[in-house]
Amino acid sequence: MRVTPRSAREVLEPGPDHAIARLNAPPVDGAANAALLALVARHFGVARRAVRLVAGERARLKRLAIAGDAEALAKIAATLYQPRHDG
């Protein structure tokens, strides 16, 4: 997931290579990471404790793990990726 801190709005949206998370929080003292975990939890309909940061604590690209019904989570995750158009 690609994170853009200090955005005007908080939203998860599709991206060509990564899902994009736009966050109001600044990238200071873990504020953006905490906002990201809360936003992802809301988007996927899971508790905040079900979402954890696996990699990218200090980078724009993050890897997250979400606990829950794998099939339901996969359907939601699929909405965050744009189809590639080769040609």
Short mmCIF file of C-alpha atoms in Angstrom, two decimals:
data_model
loop_
_atom_site.label_atom_id
_atom_site.label_comp_id
_atom_site.label_asym_id
_atom_site.label_seq_id
_atom_site.Cartn_x
_atom_site.Cartn_y
_atom_site.Cartn_z
CA MET A 1 0.00 0.00 0.00
CA ARG A 2 1.37 3.43 -0.92
CA VAL A 3 0.78 6.07 1.75
CA THR A 4 0.46 9.83 1.24
CA PRO A 5 0.46 11.64 4.59
CA ARG A 6 -0.83 15.19 5.17
CA SER A 7 -3.57 14.77 2.59
CA ALA A 8 -6.72 16.89 2.53
CA ARG A 9 -8.90 13.79 2.96
CA GLU A 10 -8.58 10.26 4.30
CA VAL A 11 -9.36 7.62 1.73
CA LEU A 12 -8.26 4.29 0.32
CA GLU A 13 -8.33 4.17 -3.46
CA PRO A 14 -7.15 1.94 -6.28
CA GLY A 15 -3.72 2.39 -7.76
CA PRO A 16 -1.93 0.80 -10.71
CA ASP A 17 0.68 -1.11 -8.67
CA HIS A 18 -0.39 -0.55 -5.07
CA ALA A 19 -3.51 0.52 -3.24
CA ILE A 20 -3.22 4.19 -2.27
CA ALA A 21 -3.94 5.48 1.22
CA ARG A 22 -4.31 9.24 1.63
CA LEU A 23 -4.09 10.30 5.27
CA ASN A 24 -4.57 13.57 7.16
CA ALA A 25 -1.95 12.65 9.73
CA PRO A 26 1.68 13.79 9.39
CA PRO A 27 4.47 11.21 9.19
CA VAL A 28 5.64 12.08 12.71
CA ASP A 29 5.89 9.80 15.77
CA GLY A 30 3.89 7.03 14.10
CA ALA A 31 0.81 9.21 13.59
CA ALA A 32 0.46 8.31 9.91
CA ASN A 33 0.90 4.60 10.63
CA ALA A 34 -1.77 4.70 13.33
CA ALA A 35 -4.13 6.58 10.98
CA LEU A 36 -3.43 4.04 8.23
CA LEU A 37 -4.28 1.07 10.46
CA ALA A 38 -7.53 2.74 11.57
CA LEU A 39 -8.50 3.63 7.97
CA VAL A 40 -7.79 0.10 6.72
CA ALA A 41 -9.77 -1.41 9.61
CA ARG A 42 -12.79 0.80 8.76
CA HIS A 43 -12.53 0.03 5.04
CA PHE A 44 -12.33 -3.73 5.58
CA GLY A 45 -14.93 -3.76 8.36
CA VAL A 46 -12.65 -5.32 10.96
CA ALA A 47 -11.50 -4.26 14.41
CA ARG A 48 -8.42 -2.05 14.56
CA ARG A 49 -6.57 -4.84 16.39
CA ALA A 50 -7.07 -7.12 13.34
CA VAL A 51 -4.79 -4.91 11.22
CA ARG A 52 -1.05 -4.81 11.72
CA LEU A 53 1.92 -3.26 9.94
CA VAL A 54 4.22 -6.00 8.65
CA ALA A 55 6.79 -3.89 6.78
CA GLY A 56 7.51 -0.29 5.86
CA GLU A 57 7.26 1.44 9.22
CA ARG A 58 9.26 4.44 7.95
CA ALA A 59 8.58 4.13 4.21
CA ARG A 60 5.78 5.26 1.90
CA LEU A 61 5.19 1.65 0.79
CA LYS A 62 3.66 -0.45 3.55
CA ARG A 63 2.78 -4.10 3.88
CA LEU A 64 -0.17 -4.92 6.12
CA ALA A 65 -1.70 -8.08 7.52
CA ILE A 66 -5.45 -8.23 8.17
CA ALA A 67 -6.99 -10.99 10.27
CA GLY A 68 -10.46 -12.23 9.40
CA ASP A 69 -12.44 -14.13 6.80
CA ALA A 70 -9.90 -14.52 3.99
CA GLU A 71 -12.52 -14.79 1.25
CA ALA A 72 -14.37 -11.63 2.32
CA LEU A 73 -11.12 -9.70 2.81
CA ALA A 74 -9.88 -10.76 -0.64
CA LYS A 75 -13.06 -9.42 -2.28
CA ILE A 76 -12.62 -6.06 -0.56
CA ALA A 77 -8.90 -5.96 -1.39
CA ALA A 78 -9.64 -6.63 -5.06
CA THR A 79 -11.51 -3.32 -5.24
CA LEU A 80 -8.28 -1.50 -4.38
CA TYR A 81 -6.38 -2.57 -7.50
CA GLN A 82 -6.80 -1.27 -11.04
CA PRO A 83 -6.65 -3.79 -13.85
CA ARG A 84 -3.51 -3.56 -15.92
CA HIS A 85 -3.86 -2.71 -19.57
CA ASP A 86 -0.95 -4.11 -21.56
CA GLY A 87 -0.63 -2.84 -25.04
#
